[in-house]
Amino acid sequence: MKLNHINLTVTDVPAAQNFLETYFGLKKIDTSGDVRGSAFAVLIDDDGAVITLMKGTGVNYPKTFHIGFIQESEEKVNELNQRLKDDGYDVAPPKRSHGWTFYVKAPGEFTVEVLA
């Protein structure tokens, strides 16, 4: 069995989409026929995993909810952490936990873990 997709409800679909494309290399699948416009996006990664984004209001995920992106090395985790800091995101330095990891609040009100 293979996971097909994960749907995230977000407060700002274009901002969340841009964040996932910019920092994690996801690519938007053409949904030009979709009449919902900026209320819906379908993104895919290099392995074929799909994340759909749907606009919602009052998004309130549980405190521990997050999605994770594994990096190929601790150096890549450090580089991404610095890039996010340089771009104005509030991120703590990576730390040793269940891997070399840090968390960042993404636009749209969901949390992303970055780890190696």
Short mmCIF file of N, CA and C in Angstrom, two decimals:
data_model
loop_
_atom_site.label_atom_id
_atom_site.label_comp_id
_atom_site.label_asym_id
_atom_site.label_seq_id
_atom_site.Cartn_x
_atom_site.Cartn_y
_atom_site.Cartn_z
N MET A 1 0.84 -1.17 0.00
CA MET A 1 0.00 0.00 0.00
C MET A 1 0.89 1.24 0.00
N LYS A 2 0.47 2.27 -0.73
CA LYS A 2 1.24 3.50 -0.81
C LYS A 2 0.32 4.68 -0.50
N LEU A 3 0.79 5.57 0.36
CA LEU A 3 0.04 6.78 0.68
C LEU A 3 -0.10 7.61 -0.59
N ASN A 4 -1.31 8.08 -0.87
CA ASN A 4 -1.58 8.84 -2.08
C ASN A 4 -1.39 10.33 -1.88
N HIS A 5 -2.03 10.90 -0.86
CA HIS A 5 -1.90 12.33 -0.64
C HIS A 5 -2.27 12.70 0.79
N ILE A 6 -1.88 13.90 1.14
CA ILE A 6 -2.26 14.50 2.41
C ILE A 6 -2.89 15.84 2.08
N ASN A 7 -4.03 16.12 2.68
CA ASN A 7 -4.69 17.41 2.48
C ASN A 7 -4.47 18.27 3.71
N LEU A 8 -4.01 19.48 3.49
CA LEU A 8 -3.85 20.45 4.57
C LEU A 8 -4.85 21.58 4.38
N THR A 9 -5.57 21.91 5.42
CA THR A 9 -6.41 23.10 5.41
C THR A 9 -5.53 24.25 5.87
N VAL A 10 -5.50 25.31 5.08
CA VAL A 10 -4.62 26.45 5.36
C VAL A 10 -5.41 27.75 5.23
N THR A 11 -4.92 28.79 5.89
CA THR A 11 -5.60 30.09 5.82
C THR A 11 -5.23 30.86 4.56
N ASP A 12 -4.09 30.54 3.95
CA ASP A 12 -3.63 31.26 2.76
C ASP A 12 -2.98 30.27 1.80
N VAL A 13 -3.74 29.81 0.82
CA VAL A 13 -3.25 28.80 -0.11
C VAL A 13 -2.04 29.29 -0.92
N PRO A 14 -2.08 30.47 -1.56
CA PRO A 14 -0.92 30.90 -2.33
C PRO A 14 0.36 31.03 -1.50
N ALA A 15 0.25 31.54 -0.28
CA ALA A 15 1.43 31.69 0.58
C ALA A 15 1.99 30.33 1.00
N ALA A 16 1.10 29.41 1.37
CA ALA A 16 1.55 28.06 1.75
C ALA A 16 2.18 27.36 0.56
N GLN A 17 1.57 27.51 -0.61
CA GLN A 17 2.10 26.91 -1.83
C GLN A 17 3.50 27.46 -2.13
N ASN A 18 3.65 28.77 -2.08
CA ASN A 18 4.96 29.39 -2.34
C ASN A 18 6.02 28.90 -1.36
N PHE A 19 5.66 28.78 -0.09
CA PHE A 19 6.57 28.29 0.94
C PHE A 19 7.05 26.87 0.62
N LEU A 20 6.12 25.98 0.29
CA LEU A 20 6.48 24.59 0.00
C LEU A 20 7.27 24.46 -1.29
N GLU A 21 6.99 25.30 -2.26
CA GLU A 21 7.76 25.29 -3.51
C GLU A 21 9.17 25.85 -3.28
N THR A 22 9.26 26.96 -2.58
CA THR A 22 10.53 27.66 -2.38
C THR A 22 11.51 26.87 -1.52
N TYR A 23 11.05 26.32 -0.42
CA TYR A 23 11.96 25.70 0.54
C TYR A 23 12.06 24.18 0.44
N PHE A 24 11.05 23.54 -0.16
CA PHE A 24 11.04 22.08 -0.18
C PHE A 24 10.92 21.49 -1.58
N GLY A 25 10.94 22.33 -2.60
CA GLY A 25 11.00 21.86 -3.97
C GLY A 25 9.74 21.21 -4.51
N LEU A 26 8.61 21.38 -3.83
CA LEU A 26 7.37 20.83 -4.38
C LEU A 26 6.98 21.60 -5.63
N LYS A 27 6.25 20.95 -6.50
CA LYS A 27 5.83 21.58 -7.75
C LYS A 27 4.32 21.50 -7.86
N LYS A 28 3.72 22.59 -8.32
CA LYS A 28 2.27 22.62 -8.47
C LYS A 28 1.86 21.81 -9.69
N ILE A 29 0.84 20.99 -9.51
CA ILE A 29 0.22 20.29 -10.61
C ILE A 29 -0.81 21.24 -11.21
N ASP A 30 -0.91 21.28 -12.50
CA ASP A 30 -1.84 22.19 -13.17
C ASP A 30 -3.28 21.89 -12.76
N THR A 31 -3.89 22.87 -12.12
CA THR A 31 -5.30 22.75 -11.76
C THR A 31 -6.07 23.91 -12.38
N SER A 32 -5.64 24.33 -13.57
CA SER A 32 -6.23 25.51 -14.21
C SER A 32 -7.72 25.35 -14.48
N GLY A 33 -8.20 24.12 -14.57
CA GLY A 33 -9.62 23.90 -14.78
C GLY A 33 -10.43 24.01 -13.51
N ASP A 34 -9.76 24.20 -12.38
CA ASP A 34 -10.44 24.26 -11.10
C ASP A 34 -10.97 25.67 -10.86
N VAL A 35 -12.25 25.80 -10.65
CA VAL A 35 -12.88 27.11 -10.48
C VAL A 35 -12.64 27.70 -9.09
N ARG A 36 -11.98 26.97 -8.20
CA ARG A 36 -11.77 27.48 -6.84
C ARG A 36 -10.61 28.46 -6.76
N GLY A 37 -9.82 28.60 -7.83
CA GLY A 37 -8.74 29.59 -7.87
C GLY A 37 -7.76 29.45 -6.73
N SER A 38 -7.60 30.51 -5.94
CA SER A 38 -6.61 30.51 -4.86
C SER A 38 -7.08 29.78 -3.62
N ALA A 39 -8.16 29.03 -3.73
CA ALA A 39 -8.67 28.28 -2.59
C ALA A 39 -8.21 26.82 -2.60
N PHE A 40 -7.43 26.43 -3.63
CA PHE A 40 -7.05 25.02 -3.77
C PHE A 40 -5.76 24.92 -4.58
N ALA A 41 -4.85 24.05 -4.13
CA ALA A 41 -3.62 23.79 -4.88
C ALA A 41 -3.23 22.34 -4.67
N VAL A 42 -2.63 21.76 -5.69
CA VAL A 42 -2.11 20.40 -5.62
C VAL A 42 -0.62 20.46 -5.91
N LEU A 43 0.18 19.97 -4.96
CA LEU A 43 1.64 19.99 -5.08
C LEU A 43 2.16 18.57 -5.04
N ILE A 44 3.27 18.34 -5.74
CA ILE A 44 3.87 17.00 -5.79
C ILE A 44 5.36 17.11 -5.54
N ASP A 45 5.93 16.10 -4.87
CA ASP A 45 7.38 16.09 -4.66
C ASP A 45 8.05 15.16 -5.67
N ASP A 46 9.37 15.06 -5.57
CA ASP A 46 10.15 14.24 -6.52
C ASP A 46 9.82 12.76 -6.46
N ASP A 47 9.26 12.30 -5.35
CA ASP A 47 8.91 10.89 -5.20
C ASP A 47 7.44 10.59 -5.53
N GLY A 48 6.70 11.62 -5.93
CA GLY A 48 5.30 11.43 -6.29
C GLY A 48 4.31 11.62 -5.16
N ALA A 49 4.79 12.01 -3.98
CA ALA A 49 3.87 12.28 -2.88
C ALA A 49 3.13 13.58 -3.17
N VAL A 50 1.85 13.61 -2.86
CA VAL A 50 1.01 14.76 -3.16
C VAL A 50 0.56 15.42 -1.87
N ILE A 51 0.63 16.75 -1.85
CA ILE A 51 0.05 17.55 -0.78
C ILE A 51 -0.98 18.46 -1.43
N THR A 52 -2.21 18.38 -0.96
CA THR A 52 -3.23 19.30 -1.43
C THR A 52 -3.43 20.36 -0.36
N LEU A 53 -3.66 21.57 -0.80
CA LEU A 53 -3.92 22.70 0.09
C LEU A 53 -5.32 23.21 -0.18
N MET A 54 -6.13 23.32 0.86
CA MET A 54 -7.49 23.85 0.73
C MET A 54 -7.68 24.99 1.71
N LYS A 55 -8.25 26.06 1.22
CA LYS A 55 -8.46 27.23 2.06
C LYS A 55 -9.53 26.97 3.11
N GLY A 56 -9.20 27.39 4.32
CA GLY A 56 -10.13 27.31 5.43
C GLY A 56 -9.96 28.52 6.32
N THR A 57 -10.89 28.72 7.20
CA THR A 57 -10.77 29.81 8.17
C THR A 57 -10.68 29.20 9.55
N GLY A 58 -10.03 29.90 10.44
CA GLY A 58 -9.91 29.42 11.80
C GLY A 58 -9.18 28.09 11.89
N VAL A 59 -8.13 27.93 11.07
CA VAL A 59 -7.36 26.69 11.07
C VAL A 59 -6.72 26.53 12.45
N ASN A 60 -6.91 25.35 13.05
CA ASN A 60 -6.42 25.12 14.40
C ASN A 60 -5.98 23.67 14.55
N TYR A 61 -4.77 23.38 14.06
CA TYR A 61 -4.24 22.03 14.20
C TYR A 61 -3.82 21.77 15.64
N PRO A 62 -3.87 20.53 16.09
CA PRO A 62 -3.36 20.21 17.43
C PRO A 62 -1.89 20.63 17.55
N LYS A 63 -1.47 20.93 18.76
CA LYS A 63 -0.13 21.45 19.02
C LYS A 63 0.97 20.57 18.42
N THR A 64 0.82 19.28 18.45
CA THR A 64 1.87 18.38 17.97
C THR A 64 1.77 18.04 16.49
N PHE A 65 0.73 18.51 15.79
CA PHE A 65 0.57 18.20 14.37
C PHE A 65 1.65 18.90 13.56
N HIS A 66 2.23 18.15 12.63
CA HIS A 66 3.21 18.73 11.70
C HIS A 66 3.42 17.78 10.53
N ILE A 67 4.02 18.32 9.47
CA ILE A 67 4.49 17.49 8.38
C ILE A 67 6.01 17.60 8.38
N GLY A 68 6.70 16.58 7.89
CA GLY A 68 8.16 16.57 7.96
C GLY A 68 8.81 16.38 6.62
N PHE A 69 9.95 17.04 6.44
CA PHE A 69 10.76 16.90 5.24
C PHE A 69 12.17 16.48 5.65
N ILE A 70 12.56 15.29 5.23
CA ILE A 70 13.89 14.76 5.54
C ILE A 70 14.90 15.35 4.56
N GLN A 71 16.01 15.78 5.11
CA GLN A 71 17.12 16.30 4.30
C GLN A 71 18.21 15.24 4.22
N GLU A 72 19.05 15.36 3.23
CA GLU A 72 20.08 14.33 3.01
C GLU A 72 21.23 14.39 4.01
N SER A 73 21.37 15.49 4.74
CA SER A 73 22.46 15.60 5.70
C SER A 73 22.15 16.66 6.75
N GLU A 74 22.90 16.62 7.83
CA GLU A 74 22.77 17.66 8.86
C GLU A 74 23.16 19.01 8.30
N GLU A 75 24.13 19.04 7.40
CA GLU A 75 24.56 20.28 6.76
C GLU A 75 23.39 20.92 6.00
N LYS A 76 22.60 20.10 5.31
CA LYS A 76 21.44 20.62 4.57
C LYS A 76 20.38 21.17 5.52
N VAL A 77 20.22 20.52 6.67
CA VAL A 77 19.30 21.03 7.69
C VAL A 77 19.78 22.41 8.15
N ASN A 78 21.06 22.53 8.44
CA ASN A 78 21.63 23.81 8.87
C ASN A 78 21.45 24.89 7.81
N GLU A 79 21.69 24.53 6.54
CA GLU A 79 21.56 25.49 5.44
C GLU A 79 20.12 25.97 5.31
N LEU A 80 19.17 25.06 5.40
CA LEU A 80 17.76 25.45 5.28
C LEU A 80 17.33 26.29 6.47
N ASN A 81 17.81 25.95 7.65
CA ASN A 81 17.50 26.73 8.84
C ASN A 81 17.99 28.17 8.65
N GLN A 82 19.21 28.34 8.17
CA GLN A 82 19.77 29.68 7.97
C GLN A 82 19.02 30.43 6.88
N ARG A 83 18.67 29.74 5.83
CA ARG A 83 17.92 30.36 4.72
C ARG A 83 16.57 30.89 5.21
N LEU A 84 15.88 30.08 6.01
CA LEU A 84 14.60 30.52 6.57
C LEU A 84 14.79 31.72 7.49
N LYS A 85 15.83 31.69 8.32
CA LYS A 85 16.13 32.84 9.20
C LYS A 85 16.39 34.08 8.36
N ASP A 86 17.24 33.93 7.34
CA ASP A 86 17.58 35.06 6.48
C ASP A 86 16.35 35.65 5.80
N ASP A 87 15.36 34.81 5.54
CA ASP A 87 14.14 35.25 4.87
C ASP A 87 13.06 35.72 5.86
N GLY A 88 13.43 35.79 7.15
CA GLY A 88 12.54 36.38 8.14
C GLY A 88 11.67 35.43 8.95
N TYR A 89 11.86 34.14 8.78
CA TYR A 89 11.08 33.18 9.57
C TYR A 89 11.67 33.03 10.96
N ASP A 90 10.80 32.84 11.94
CA ASP A 90 11.21 32.66 13.33
C ASP A 90 11.50 31.19 13.56
N VAL A 91 12.77 30.82 13.45
CA VAL A 91 13.17 29.42 13.64
C VAL A 91 14.30 29.34 14.65
N ALA A 92 14.17 28.37 15.54
CA ALA A 92 15.25 28.09 16.49
C ALA A 92 16.32 27.28 15.77
N PRO A 93 17.54 27.31 16.26
CA PRO A 93 18.60 26.49 15.65
C PRO A 93 18.24 25.01 15.74
N PRO A 94 18.74 24.21 14.81
CA PRO A 94 18.50 22.76 14.90
C PRO A 94 19.06 22.21 16.20
N LYS A 95 18.46 21.11 16.64
CA LYS A 95 18.94 20.45 17.85
C LYS A 95 18.86 18.94 17.67
N ARG A 96 19.59 18.24 18.50
CA ARG A 96 19.59 16.79 18.47
C ARG A 96 18.39 16.30 19.25
N SER A 97 17.54 15.56 18.57
CA SER A 97 16.36 14.98 19.20
C SER A 97 16.24 13.57 18.66
N HIS A 98 15.24 13.29 17.86
CA HIS A 98 15.12 12.00 17.17
C HIS A 98 15.87 12.06 15.84
N GLY A 99 16.66 13.08 15.68
CA GLY A 99 17.48 13.37 14.51
C GLY A 99 18.00 14.78 14.69
N TRP A 100 18.67 15.32 13.69
CA TRP A 100 19.08 16.73 13.70
C TRP A 100 17.91 17.50 13.13
N THR A 101 17.21 18.30 13.95
CA THR A 101 15.89 18.78 13.56
C THR A 101 15.57 20.17 14.05
N PHE A 102 14.64 20.81 13.35
CA PHE A 102 14.01 22.04 13.81
C PHE A 102 12.60 22.12 13.22
N TYR A 103 11.79 23.01 13.79
CA TYR A 103 10.41 23.20 13.34
C TYR A 103 10.23 24.65 12.91
N VAL A 104 9.33 24.85 11.96
CA VAL A 104 9.00 26.20 11.51
C VAL A 104 7.50 26.28 11.24
N LYS A 105 6.90 27.40 11.64
CA LYS A 105 5.49 27.64 11.35
C LYS A 105 5.40 28.16 9.92
N ALA A 106 4.67 27.46 9.09
CA ALA A 106 4.53 27.81 7.68
C ALA A 106 3.38 28.80 7.50
N PRO A 107 3.46 29.59 6.44
CA PRO A 107 2.29 30.42 6.11
C PRO A 107 1.09 29.52 5.90
N GLY A 108 -0.04 29.92 6.41
CA GLY A 108 -1.24 29.10 6.31
C GLY A 108 -1.58 28.40 7.60
N GLU A 109 -0.67 28.51 8.59
CA GLU A 109 -0.92 28.01 9.95
C GLU A 109 -0.74 26.51 10.14
N PHE A 110 0.32 25.94 9.57
CA PHE A 110 0.68 24.57 9.88
C PHE A 110 2.17 24.54 10.17
N THR A 111 2.62 23.49 10.84
CA THR A 111 4.02 23.39 11.25
C THR A 111 4.74 22.37 10.37
N VAL A 112 6.01 22.70 10.07
CA VAL A 112 6.87 21.83 9.27
C VAL A 112 8.08 21.47 10.11
N GLU A 113 8.42 20.19 10.11
CA GLU A 113 9.67 19.74 10.73
C GLU A 113 10.67 19.48 9.61
N VAL A 114 11.91 19.90 9.85
CA VAL A 114 13.02 19.63 8.94
C VAL A 114 14.01 18.80 9.73
N LEU A 115 14.43 17.66 9.17
CA LEU A 115 15.33 16.78 9.92
C LEU A 115 16.25 15.96 9.02
N ALA A 116 17.31 15.51 9.62
CA ALA A 116 18.23 14.56 8.97
C ALA A 116 18.56 13.49 9.97
#
